[in-house]
Every structure is written in C-alpha cells, then in structure tokens.
Coordinates of C-alpha atoms in Angstrom, one line a residue:
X242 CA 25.3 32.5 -55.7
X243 CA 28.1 33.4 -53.5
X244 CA 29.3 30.7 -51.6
X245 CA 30.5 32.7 -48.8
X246 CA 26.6 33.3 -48.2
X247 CA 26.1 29.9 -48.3
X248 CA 28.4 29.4 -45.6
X249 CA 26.7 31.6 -43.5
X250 CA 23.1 30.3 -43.7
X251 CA 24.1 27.1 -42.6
X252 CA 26.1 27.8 -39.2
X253 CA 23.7 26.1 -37.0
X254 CA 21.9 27.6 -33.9
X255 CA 22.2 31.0 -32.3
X256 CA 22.6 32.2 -28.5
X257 CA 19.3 33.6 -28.7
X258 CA 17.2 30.0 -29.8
X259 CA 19.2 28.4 -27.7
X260 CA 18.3 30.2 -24.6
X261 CA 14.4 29.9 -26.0
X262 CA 14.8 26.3 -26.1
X263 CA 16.4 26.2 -22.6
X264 CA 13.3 28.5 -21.3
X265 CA 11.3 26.2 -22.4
X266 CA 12.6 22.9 -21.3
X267 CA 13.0 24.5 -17.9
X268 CA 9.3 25.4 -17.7
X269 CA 7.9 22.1 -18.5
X270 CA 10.1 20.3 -16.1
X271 CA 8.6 23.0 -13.5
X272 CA 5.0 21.8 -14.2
X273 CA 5.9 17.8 -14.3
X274 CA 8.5 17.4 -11.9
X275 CA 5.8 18.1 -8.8
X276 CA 2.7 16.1 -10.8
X277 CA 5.4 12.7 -11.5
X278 CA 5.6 13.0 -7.4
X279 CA 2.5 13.1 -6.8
X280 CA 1.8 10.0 -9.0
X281 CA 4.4 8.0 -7.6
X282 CA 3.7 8.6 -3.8
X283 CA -0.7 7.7 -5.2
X284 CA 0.6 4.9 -6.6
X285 CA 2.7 3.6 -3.4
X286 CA 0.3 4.1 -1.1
X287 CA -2.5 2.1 -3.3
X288 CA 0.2 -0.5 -3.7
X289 CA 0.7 -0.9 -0.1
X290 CA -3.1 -1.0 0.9
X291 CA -4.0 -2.8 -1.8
X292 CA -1.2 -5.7 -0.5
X293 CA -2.8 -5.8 2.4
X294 CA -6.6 -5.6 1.4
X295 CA -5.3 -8.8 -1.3
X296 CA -4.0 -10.6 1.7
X297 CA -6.6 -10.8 3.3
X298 CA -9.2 -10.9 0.7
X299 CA -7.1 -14.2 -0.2
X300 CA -6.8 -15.2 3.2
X301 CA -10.5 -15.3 3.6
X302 CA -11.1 -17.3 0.2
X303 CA -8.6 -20.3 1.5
X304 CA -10.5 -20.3 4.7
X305 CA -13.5 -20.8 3.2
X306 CA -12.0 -23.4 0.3
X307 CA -10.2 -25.4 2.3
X308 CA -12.9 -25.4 5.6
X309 CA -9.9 -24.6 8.3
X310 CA -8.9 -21.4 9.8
X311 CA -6.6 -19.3 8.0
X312 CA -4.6 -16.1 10.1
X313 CA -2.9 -12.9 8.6
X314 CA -1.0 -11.5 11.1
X315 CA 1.5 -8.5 11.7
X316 CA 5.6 -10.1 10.9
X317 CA 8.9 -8.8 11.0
X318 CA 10.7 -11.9 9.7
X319 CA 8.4 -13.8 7.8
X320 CA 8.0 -16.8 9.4
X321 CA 6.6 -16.1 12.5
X322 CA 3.9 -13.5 14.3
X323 CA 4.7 -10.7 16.1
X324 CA 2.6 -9.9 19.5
X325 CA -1.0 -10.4 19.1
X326 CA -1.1 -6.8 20.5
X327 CA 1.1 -4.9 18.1
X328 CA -0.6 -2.3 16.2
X329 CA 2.1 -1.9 13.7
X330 CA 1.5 -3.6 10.1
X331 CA 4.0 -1.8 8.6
X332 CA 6.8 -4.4 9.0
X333 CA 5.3 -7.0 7.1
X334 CA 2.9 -9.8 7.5
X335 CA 2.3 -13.1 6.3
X336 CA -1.2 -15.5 5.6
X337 CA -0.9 -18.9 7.0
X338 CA -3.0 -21.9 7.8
X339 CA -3.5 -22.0 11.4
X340 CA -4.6 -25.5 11.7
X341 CA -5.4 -25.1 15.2
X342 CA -6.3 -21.7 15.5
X343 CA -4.1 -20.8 18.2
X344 CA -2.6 -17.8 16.0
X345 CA 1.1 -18.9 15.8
X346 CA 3.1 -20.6 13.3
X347 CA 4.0 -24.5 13.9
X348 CA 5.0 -27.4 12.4
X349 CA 1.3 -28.3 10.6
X350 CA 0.8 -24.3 9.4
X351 CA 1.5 -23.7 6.4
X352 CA 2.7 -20.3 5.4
X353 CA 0.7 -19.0 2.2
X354 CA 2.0 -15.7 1.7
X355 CA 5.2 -13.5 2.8
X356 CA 4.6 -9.7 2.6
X357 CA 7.9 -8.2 3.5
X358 CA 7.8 -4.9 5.6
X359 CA 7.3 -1.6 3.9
X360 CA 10.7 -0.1 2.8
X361 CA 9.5 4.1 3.0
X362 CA 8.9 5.9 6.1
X363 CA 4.8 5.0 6.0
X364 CA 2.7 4.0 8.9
X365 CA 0.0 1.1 8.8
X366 CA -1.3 0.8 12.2
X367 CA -4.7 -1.0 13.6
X368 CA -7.0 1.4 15.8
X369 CA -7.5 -1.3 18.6
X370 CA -3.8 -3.5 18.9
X371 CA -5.1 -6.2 16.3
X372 CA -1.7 -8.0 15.7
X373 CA -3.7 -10.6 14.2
X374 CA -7.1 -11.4 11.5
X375 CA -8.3 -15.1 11.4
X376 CA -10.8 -16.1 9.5
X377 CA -13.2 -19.6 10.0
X378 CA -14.4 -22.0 7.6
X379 CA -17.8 -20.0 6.6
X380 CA -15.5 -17.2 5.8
X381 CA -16.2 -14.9 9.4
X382 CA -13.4 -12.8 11.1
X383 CA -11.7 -12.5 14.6
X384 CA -9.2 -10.8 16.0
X385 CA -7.3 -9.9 18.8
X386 CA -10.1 -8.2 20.6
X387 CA -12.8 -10.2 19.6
X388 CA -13.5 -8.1 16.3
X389 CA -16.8 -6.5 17.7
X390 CA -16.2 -3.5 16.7
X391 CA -14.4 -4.7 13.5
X392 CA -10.7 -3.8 12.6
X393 CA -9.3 -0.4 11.2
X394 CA -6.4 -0.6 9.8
X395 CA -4.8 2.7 9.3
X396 CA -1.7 3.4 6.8
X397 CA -0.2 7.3 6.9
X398 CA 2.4 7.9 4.3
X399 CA 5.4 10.5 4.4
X400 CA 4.7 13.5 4.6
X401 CA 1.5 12.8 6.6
X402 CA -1.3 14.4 4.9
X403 CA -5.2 14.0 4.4
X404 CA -4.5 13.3 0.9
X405 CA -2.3 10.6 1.5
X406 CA -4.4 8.8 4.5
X407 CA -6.0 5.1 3.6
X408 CA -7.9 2.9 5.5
X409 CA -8.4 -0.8 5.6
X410 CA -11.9 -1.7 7.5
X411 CA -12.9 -4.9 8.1
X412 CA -15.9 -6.5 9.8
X413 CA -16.8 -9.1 11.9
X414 CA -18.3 -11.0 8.9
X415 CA -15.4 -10.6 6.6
X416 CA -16.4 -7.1 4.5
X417 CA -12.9 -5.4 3.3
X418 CA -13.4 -1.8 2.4
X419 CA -10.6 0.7 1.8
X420 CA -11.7 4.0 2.6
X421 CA -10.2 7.7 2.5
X422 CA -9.8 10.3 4.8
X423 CA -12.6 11.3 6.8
X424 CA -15.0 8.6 5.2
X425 CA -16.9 6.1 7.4
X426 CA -17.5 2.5 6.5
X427 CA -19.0 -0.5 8.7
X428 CA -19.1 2.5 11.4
X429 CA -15.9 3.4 11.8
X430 CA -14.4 6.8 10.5
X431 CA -10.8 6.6 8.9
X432 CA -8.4 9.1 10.7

C-alpha cells in the first residue's frame, strides 16, 4: 500500500458534508426555535396564574384553620395593600391575617405570603375593581364589591392573544377555577 493514498483517505471532512451538516443544523433550529417559545411563554403564564390561584387557595385554608379572616390583596411593595378599587394584580400581592377584617395591614396582621409583581409586560386585572379577596372562618369570600357576582380575575400575556388568555374565577363560597379563553365558569365568561 502506498502511503501517499493513505494520506489522502484520512484528510477529514469536505466542503460538500460540511455544508449538508450546516443544512441540516439550520433546519432543525427552524422547527424548534418557535415551539421552545411557545413552551416558555405556556409555561409563564401557568406559573403566574397558578401563583395566584395557590394564594388564595392557601389563603382560604388558614382562614378556615385558624377561625379568623385572612385577605389577599393587590401590592406593589409588599407590605401593604393598594386601593381596595385597583383592578391591577399584576404588581404583586400578598396573604395576610386581617385580624380585624378591616382589609389593611397593622400591627396584629400577620403577613403570610409576599408575591412580588410580575417582571414581563402581562396583565392580571379583576373584571369589577376587586383590590382585595378575604376570606371568613367557614372558608366564604368577600370582596371589594360585595362578591355577588364573584370575582374574575383576568391575566393577558405579551403578545395578547386567545391562546395566551387565563382566567382566575372565584365565588362567593370560595370555588377557584382557572379557565381559558371564551370558557364560562360560576357564570362568568373569561375575556
């Protein structure tokens, strides 16, 4: 055997594969780049639902434990509620025991849980300026308009879409449902 031949079989890759291997590669990154978005922006939007929906869920089981009011309302900071008329969740909210029920943070509240405001461009707004969810002892909401018609609590995530549309409802006697776009639960329709 020649080892000149030798030599030659074993120069490594030519132009030609390695253009086939680009091809390819670029391709498969076509398909998955789009489905990995699609993923991540499914999975924030249950994340940030689900927060909520777990706040209150918790919320509702300390009330009932501990046989005193407990509140979830809308916070920028942490520490204190905003207006009992806001309609934006999206900033954050915390669970405290509201000892007295008056729906504000004092002295003898303790603050349960911190949920700090949502850091992408998403929207979580209530359907009727609810700023606020307390629940009793026997485990029964109210909020800031009474809760008659119950509480819809809307989140729309960047780019606004059906797809991407979740809704919180919650009743007068505590039932949490998340719901999808166009889907009606406890009577109300999320929009």
């Amino acid at each position: 055997m020649d080892s000149r031949s030798h030599r030659r079989t074993s120069r490594g890759i030519t132009l030609l594969e390695l253009v086939t291997v680009m091809s390819i590669v670029a391709i498969l990154m076509a398909i998955a780049i789009p489905s990995y978005k699609y993923v991540t922006n499914g999975n924030r939007i249950a994340a940030e639902i689900n927060g909520l929906l777990g706040d209150m869920q918790y919320a509702r089981a300390e009330a009932i434990k501990e046989g005193q009011t407990v509140t979830v309302c809308a916070s920028s900071n942490g520490t204190s509620c905003l207006a009992a008329t806001t309609t934006t969740w999206n900033t954050g909210w915390i669970v405290f025991s509201d000892v007295n029920g008056d729906h504000t943070v004092e002295a003898q509240d303790a603050v349960l849980r911190v949920q700090s405001g949502f850091t992408s461009t998403d929207t979580f707004t209530s359907n009727n300026t609810v700023g606020y969810v307390t629940f009793n002892r026997e485990g029964f909401a109210t909020g800031t308009n009474g809760m008659a018609t119950g509480v819809l609590i809307t989140l729309h995530a960047a780019p606004a879409s059906t797809a991407s549309t979740r809704c919180l409802s919650l009743t007068m006697v505590g039932l949490m449902t998340v719901q999808t776009y166009n889907t009606t639960s406890n009577g109300m329709t999320c929009l």
